[in-house]
Amino acid sequence: MNNQITVIAFDADDTLWVNEPYFRETEEKFAGLLEDFMPHHSIVAELLKTEINNLPLYGYGIKGFMLSMIETVLRITAGKVNPAVISRAIQLGQDMLNKPIELLDGVEEVLKALHGKYRLVVATKGDLLDQQRKLTKSGLDHYFHHIEIMSDKQERDYQKLIKHLDCKPEEFLMLGNSLKSDVLPVLAIGGHAVHIPYHTTWVHERIDHTVEHANFYQVENLSDVLPQLIK
C-alpha cells in the first residue's frame, strides 16, 4: 500500500460490527405478518421496493426501514389491516434498535495496532442517533480521531470528508464491506480502498462488475490489512 497514507477510515456496519443479518432476520418476521395476503418472497420484494423509493426521503437506517415496513403493510393490505399488525411492525424495528453490538472478529486488535500510527476515522452512513448509539455501545469510540455519519457515500461526500480532515486523497484509505459505497467513490477521487467482503450484503449495495484499480485491495478479514500498514 502507498506509504503516503496518513488517514484510515472504517465503515461501521458489517465492517466493525454485525448489522445486515438483523435486517434479513426482521424481513423474515415481517413477511410472516402478511402471509395471508401475499407469498413470502413477494412481500420481501415489495418491502425492498418501498425502501429504495424512500431512500431520498428517509436516507439509510432502521427508522427509515420501520417507516417502509408500515407503508408496505398499508399497500399490500389496501389499508384493510388489523392495527396490531402495524404495531408489531413497529416493535420489530424497535427490537433492531435495541440489539446489542456484536463486534466482528479482530476489530479491536486492528484498532489497537493502528491507533497512534494513523489518524483513524469512522465513515459510515445511516441515522445519526442510531449510529452514535452503536458506536458508544461498541466501546470503540476512543480509538477514533473523527466520526463522520454521512447521509450517503458518493464522491462528493468523501471529498467533503477529506477536506474536513485536511488531507490529500492519496493519503486517505477507506476500509469497508461495500464495493458500491466504500470502494468505488474513494477510488474515483484518488484515494485508496480495501474491500472486506461480508457474508450478507444488502442487494442495493451490490455491483455487477469486477473492480480493477491500482489503489484497490481486497482481503478476507480486517486483520489481514495489518502487514500492509505496519512495517
mmCIF file of C-alpha atoms in Angstrom:
data_model
loop_
_atom_site.group_PDB
_atom_site.id
_atom_site.type_symbol
_atom_site.label_atom_id
_atom_site.label_comp_id
_atom_site.label_asym_id
_atom_site.label_seq_id
_atom_site.Cartn_x
_atom_site.Cartn_y
_atom_site.Cartn_z
ATOM 1 C CA MET A 1 0.000 0.000 0.000
ATOM 2 C CA ASN A 2 1.030 3.588 -0.601
ATOM 3 C CA ASN A 3 3.317 4.755 2.201
ATOM 4 C CA GLN A 4 1.787 8.224 1.965
ATOM 5 C CA ILE A 5 -1.357 7.053 3.785
ATOM 6 C CA THR A 6 -1.965 9.059 6.964
ATOM 7 C CA VAL A 7 -5.734 8.643 7.462
ATOM 8 C CA ILE A 8 -7.591 5.325 7.663
ATOM 9 C CA ALA A 9 -11.385 5.410 7.577
ATOM 10 C CA PHE A 10 -13.545 2.494 8.651
ATOM 11 C CA ASP A 11 -17.077 1.747 7.589
ATOM 12 C CA ALA A 12 -19.099 0.691 10.642
ATOM 13 C CA ASP A 13 -21.984 -1.666 9.793
ATOM 14 C CA ASP A 14 -20.698 -5.113 8.801
ATOM 15 C CA THR A 15 -17.108 -3.866 8.938
ATOM 16 C CA LEU A 16 -16.768 -3.133 12.659
ATOM 17 C CA TRP A 17 -19.916 -4.866 13.893
ATOM 18 C CA VAL A 18 -22.807 -7.071 12.770
ATOM 19 C CA ASN A 19 -25.682 -5.259 11.073
ATOM 20 C CA GLU A 20 -27.146 -6.666 7.859
ATOM 21 C CA PRO A 21 -28.169 -10.077 9.302
ATOM 22 C CA TYR A 22 -30.531 -8.230 11.654
ATOM 23 C CA PHE A 23 -32.311 -6.667 8.671
ATOM 24 C CA ARG A 24 -32.660 -10.031 6.936
ATOM 25 C CA GLU A 25 -33.947 -11.621 10.145
ATOM 26 C CA THR A 26 -36.511 -8.835 10.539
ATOM 27 C CA GLU A 27 -37.593 -9.150 6.906
ATOM 28 C CA GLU A 28 -38.441 -12.790 7.550
ATOM 29 C CA LYS A 29 -40.541 -11.911 10.579
ATOM 30 C CA PHE A 30 -42.215 -9.071 8.706
ATOM 31 C CA ALA A 31 -43.159 -11.328 5.804
ATOM 32 C CA GLY A 32 -44.744 -13.693 8.300
ATOM 33 C CA LEU A 33 -47.117 -10.929 9.388
ATOM 34 C CA LEU A 34 -48.579 -10.645 5.890
ATOM 35 C CA GLU A 35 -48.530 -14.221 4.632
ATOM 36 C CA ASP A 36 -52.353 -14.243 4.384
ATOM 37 C CA PHE A 37 -52.151 -11.515 1.729
ATOM 38 C CA MET A 38 -49.201 -12.439 -0.457
ATOM 39 C CA PRO A 39 -46.460 -15.093 -0.894
ATOM 40 C CA HIS A 40 -43.433 -14.680 1.320
ATOM 41 C CA HIS A 41 -40.940 -13.781 -1.446
ATOM 42 C CA SER A 42 -43.342 -11.226 -2.904
ATOM 43 C CA ILE A 43 -43.666 -9.467 0.448
ATOM 44 C CA VAL A 44 -39.879 -9.191 0.734
ATOM 45 C CA ALA A 45 -39.725 -7.792 -2.814
ATOM 46 C CA GLU A 46 -42.441 -5.240 -2.033
ATOM 47 C CA LEU A 47 -40.608 -4.126 1.091
ATOM 48 C CA LEU A 48 -37.366 -3.688 -0.844
ATOM 49 C CA LYS A 49 -39.168 -1.631 -3.482
ATOM 50 C CA THR A 50 -40.574 0.619 -0.764
ATOM 51 C CA GLU A 51 -37.169 1.018 0.871
ATOM 52 C CA ILE A 52 -35.474 2.021 -2.380
ATOM 53 C CA ASN A 53 -38.223 4.508 -3.219
ATOM 54 C CA ASN A 54 -37.934 6.041 0.240
ATOM 55 C CA LEU A 55 -34.152 6.439 0.352
ATOM 56 C CA PRO A 56 -34.270 10.041 -0.946
ATOM 57 C CA LEU A 57 -36.765 10.893 1.816
ATOM 58 C CA TYR A 58 -35.547 8.904 4.803
ATOM 59 C CA GLY A 59 -31.963 8.003 3.987
ATOM 60 C CA TYR A 60 -30.368 4.850 5.357
ATOM 61 C CA GLY A 61 -31.048 3.239 8.709
ATOM 62 C CA ILE A 62 -33.510 1.400 10.887
ATOM 63 C CA LYS A 63 -36.010 4.251 11.297
ATOM 64 C CA GLY A 64 -36.463 4.564 7.550
ATOM 65 C CA PHE A 65 -36.804 0.777 7.396
ATOM 66 C CA MET A 66 -39.568 0.923 10.015
ATOM 67 C CA LEU A 67 -41.497 3.535 8.039
ATOM 68 C CA SER A 68 -41.083 1.434 4.913
ATOM 69 C CA MET A 69 -42.491 -1.607 6.718
ATOM 70 C CA ILE A 70 -45.584 0.362 7.752
ATOM 71 C CA GLU A 71 -46.070 1.728 4.242
ATOM 72 C CA THR A 72 -45.700 -1.763 2.777
ATOM 73 C CA VAL A 73 -48.296 -3.153 5.181
ATOM 74 C CA LEU A 74 -50.794 -0.497 4.131
ATOM 75 C CA ARG A 75 -50.134 -1.031 0.432
ATOM 76 C CA ILE A 76 -50.277 -4.828 0.470
ATOM 77 C CA THR A 77 -53.467 -4.880 2.546
ATOM 78 C CA ALA A 78 -55.042 -1.895 0.741
ATOM 79 C CA GLY A 79 -55.347 -0.259 4.154
ATOM 80 C CA LYS A 80 -57.541 -3.058 5.493
ATOM 81 C CA VAL A 81 -55.259 -4.270 8.220
ATOM 82 C CA ASN A 82 -55.616 -5.003 11.890
ATOM 83 C CA PRO A 83 -53.774 -2.216 13.757
ATOM 84 C CA ALA A 84 -51.982 -4.956 15.689
ATOM 85 C CA VAL A 85 -50.015 -5.783 12.531
ATOM 86 C CA ILE A 86 -48.694 -2.223 12.277
ATOM 87 C CA SER A 87 -47.940 -2.273 15.992
ATOM 88 C CA ARG A 88 -45.951 -5.470 15.510
ATOM 89 C CA ALA A 89 -44.013 -3.973 12.583
ATOM 90 C CA ILE A 90 -43.042 -1.024 14.782
ATOM 91 C CA GLN A 91 -41.963 -3.428 17.514
ATOM 92 C CA LEU A 92 -39.755 -5.315 15.051
ATOM 93 C CA GLY A 93 -37.958 -2.065 14.263
ATOM 94 C CA GLN A 94 -37.583 -1.158 17.915
ATOM 95 C CA ASP A 95 -36.126 -4.601 18.583
ATOM 96 C CA MET A 96 -33.479 -3.863 15.970
ATOM 97 C CA LEU A 97 -32.654 -0.536 17.611
ATOM 98 C CA ASN A 98 -32.145 -2.332 20.912
ATOM 99 C CA LYS A 99 -29.880 -5.068 19.562
ATOM 100 C CA PRO A 100 -26.581 -5.495 21.413
ATOM 101 C CA ILE A 101 -23.435 -4.624 19.483
ATOM 102 C CA GLU A 102 -21.558 -7.693 18.236
ATOM 103 C CA LEU A 103 -18.039 -6.778 17.115
ATOM 104 C CA LEU A 104 -16.619 -8.674 14.171
ATOM 105 C CA ASP A 105 -13.524 -10.823 14.641
ATOM 106 C CA GLY A 106 -10.268 -8.946 15.068
ATOM 107 C CA VAL A 107 -11.749 -5.447 15.075
ATOM 108 C CA GLU A 108 -10.393 -4.225 18.387
ATOM 109 C CA GLU A 109 -6.995 -5.828 17.805
ATOM 110 C CA VAL A 110 -6.679 -3.961 14.491
ATOM 111 C CA LEU A 111 -7.706 -0.643 16.030
ATOM 112 C CA LYS A 112 -5.223 -1.088 18.877
ATOM 113 C CA ALA A 113 -2.432 -1.847 16.417
ATOM 114 C CA LEU A 114 -3.157 1.156 14.180
ATOM 115 C CA HIS A 115 -4.053 3.668 16.892
ATOM 116 C CA GLY A 116 -1.365 6.318 17.227
ATOM 117 C CA LYS A 117 0.239 5.367 13.917
ATOM 118 C CA TYR A 118 -2.519 6.791 11.707
ATOM 119 C CA ARG A 119 -5.473 9.099 12.168
ATOM 120 C CA LEU A 120 -8.388 6.688 12.480
ATOM 121 C CA VAL A 121 -11.845 7.754 11.339
ATOM 122 C CA VAL A 122 -15.308 6.218 11.240
ATOM 123 C CA ALA A 123 -17.043 6.991 7.940
ATOM 124 C CA THR A 124 -20.476 5.414 7.938
ATOM 125 C CA LYS A 125 -23.902 6.226 6.601
ATOM 126 C CA GLY A 126 -27.211 5.900 8.375
ATOM 127 C CA ASP A 127 -29.311 7.547 11.037
ATOM 128 C CA LEU A 128 -27.292 9.918 13.223
ATOM 129 C CA LEU A 129 -28.783 8.910 16.572
ATOM 130 C CA ASP A 130 -28.663 5.182 15.837
ATOM 131 C CA GLN A 131 -25.068 5.195 14.605
ATOM 132 C CA GLN A 132 -23.925 7.281 17.573
ATOM 133 C CA ARG A 133 -25.685 4.824 19.882
ATOM 134 C CA LYS A 134 -23.990 1.834 18.263
ATOM 135 C CA LEU A 135 -20.563 3.441 18.388
ATOM 136 C CA THR A 136 -20.942 4.280 22.065
ATOM 137 C CA LYS A 137 -22.210 0.786 22.914
ATOM 138 C CA SER A 138 -19.355 -0.764 20.920
ATOM 139 C CA GLY A 139 -16.754 0.720 23.254
ATOM 140 C CA LEU A 140 -14.588 1.620 20.247
ATOM 141 C CA ASP A 141 -15.159 5.365 20.086
ATOM 142 C CA HIS A 142 -11.918 6.252 21.918
ATOM 143 C CA TYR A 143 -9.832 4.847 19.063
ATOM 144 C CA PHE A 144 -11.101 7.386 16.547
ATOM 145 C CA HIS A 145 -9.862 10.863 15.740
ATOM 146 C CA HIS A 146 -13.114 11.755 13.973
ATOM 147 C CA ILE A 147 -16.608 10.304 13.483
ATOM 148 C CA GLU A 148 -18.409 11.074 10.222
ATOM 149 C CA ILE A 149 -22.011 9.879 9.937
ATOM 150 C CA MET A 150 -22.920 10.502 6.318
ATOM 151 C CA SER A 151 -26.315 10.729 4.657
ATOM 152 C CA ASP A 152 -24.771 8.952 1.665
ATOM 153 C CA LYS A 153 -21.393 7.804 0.387
ATOM 154 C CA GLN A 154 -20.936 9.406 -3.006
ATOM 155 C CA GLU A 155 -17.771 11.025 -4.367
ATOM 156 C CA ARG A 156 -18.866 14.450 -3.121
ATOM 157 C CA ASP A 157 -19.390 13.064 0.391
ATOM 158 C CA TYR A 158 -15.856 11.688 0.536
ATOM 159 C CA GLN A 159 -14.437 14.894 -0.933
ATOM 160 C CA LYS A 160 -16.152 16.827 1.848
ATOM 161 C CA LEU A 161 -14.746 14.432 4.469
ATOM 162 C CA ILE A 162 -11.211 14.642 3.093
ATOM 163 C CA LYS A 163 -11.390 18.419 3.018
ATOM 164 C CA HIS A 164 -12.561 18.443 6.645
ATOM 165 C CA LEU A 165 -9.694 16.140 7.627
ATOM 166 C CA ASP A 166 -7.239 18.385 5.755
ATOM 167 C CA CYS A 167 -5.607 15.523 3.921
ATOM 168 C CA LYS A 168 -4.978 14.708 0.272
ATOM 169 C CA PRO A 169 -6.892 11.890 -1.480
ATOM 170 C CA GLU A 170 -3.688 9.861 -1.890
ATOM 171 C CA GLU A 171 -3.233 9.994 1.910
ATOM 172 C CA PHE A 172 -6.708 8.540 2.555
ATOM 173 C CA LEU A 173 -7.538 4.821 2.897
ATOM 174 C CA MET A 174 -11.100 3.503 3.266
ATOM 175 C CA LEU A 175 -11.896 0.058 4.672
ATOM 176 C CA GLY A 176 -15.363 -1.419 4.203
ATOM 177 C CA ASN A 177 -17.597 -4.257 3.083
ATOM 178 C CA SER A 178 -19.438 -2.449 0.268
ATOM 179 C CA LEU A 179 -17.825 -2.068 -3.142
ATOM 180 C CA LYS A 180 -20.523 0.411 -4.109
ATOM 181 C CA SER A 181 -20.263 2.692 -1.066
ATOM 182 C CA ASP A 182 -16.826 2.111 0.453
ATOM 183 C CA VAL A 183 -14.640 1.437 -2.580
ATOM 184 C CA LEU A 184 -15.739 2.906 -5.907
ATOM 185 C CA PRO A 185 -16.328 6.523 -4.778
ATOM 186 C CA VAL A 186 -12.996 6.623 -2.939
ATOM 187 C CA LEU A 187 -11.070 5.262 -5.911
ATOM 188 C CA ALA A 188 -12.806 7.792 -8.152
ATOM 189 C CA ILE A 189 -11.425 10.727 -6.161
ATOM 190 C CA GLY A 190 -7.883 9.352 -5.992
ATOM 191 C CA GLY A 191 -7.955 7.597 -2.630
ATOM 192 C CA HIS A 192 -7.183 4.033 -1.621
ATOM 193 C CA ALA A 193 -9.769 1.411 -0.657
ATOM 194 C CA VAL A 194 -9.789 -2.066 0.853
ATOM 195 C CA HIS A 195 -12.791 -4.321 0.355
ATOM 196 C CA ILE A 196 -13.507 -6.745 3.195
ATOM 197 C CA PRO A 197 -16.406 -8.917 1.996
ATOM 198 C CA TYR A 198 -19.166 -9.771 4.434
ATOM 199 C CA HIS A 199 -21.295 -12.873 4.012
ATOM 200 C CA THR A 200 -24.531 -10.859 3.822
ATOM 201 C CA THR A 201 -24.815 -7.703 1.702
ATOM 202 C CA TRP A 202 -27.944 -5.673 1.034
ATOM 203 C CA VAL A 203 -28.942 -6.027 -2.617
ATOM 204 C CA HIS A 204 -28.846 -2.239 -3.047
ATOM 205 C CA GLU A 205 -25.120 -2.277 -2.213
ATOM 206 C CA ARG A 206 -24.109 -4.913 -4.780
ATOM 207 C CA ILE A 207 -22.407 -4.231 -8.090
ATOM 208 C CA ASP A 208 -22.204 -6.494 -11.122
ATOM 209 C CA HIS A 209 -18.667 -5.851 -12.343
ATOM 210 C CA THR A 210 -15.119 -6.551 -11.205
ATOM 211 C CA VAL A 211 -13.090 -3.729 -9.697
ATOM 212 C CA GLU A 212 -9.636 -3.256 -11.183
ATOM 213 C CA HIS A 213 -7.626 -0.304 -9.931
ATOM 214 C CA ALA A 214 -4.081 0.307 -8.732
ATOM 215 C CA ASN A 215 -5.372 1.642 -5.407
ATOM 216 C CA PHE A 216 -7.809 -1.242 -4.779
ATOM 217 C CA TYR A 217 -7.139 -4.129 -2.417
ATOM 218 C CA GLN A 218 -9.265 -6.995 -1.158
ATOM 219 C CA VAL A 219 -8.707 -9.074 1.973
ATOM 220 C CA GLU A 220 -10.691 -11.828 3.644
ATOM 221 C CA ASN A 221 -10.551 -10.422 7.171
ATOM 222 C CA LEU A 222 -9.941 -6.992 8.639
ATOM 223 C CA SER A 223 -6.767 -8.177 10.395
ATOM 224 C CA ASP A 224 -5.237 -9.011 7.005
ATOM 225 C CA VAL A 225 -4.557 -5.303 6.437
ATOM 226 C CA LEU A 226 -2.064 -5.074 9.306
ATOM 227 C CA PRO A 227 1.001 -6.499 7.491
ATOM 228 C CA GLN A 228 0.482 -3.884 4.774
ATOM 229 C CA LEU A 229 0.053 -0.993 7.179
ATOM 230 C CA ILE A 230 2.553 -1.802 9.927
ATOM 231 C CA LYS A 231 6.057 -2.491 8.632
#
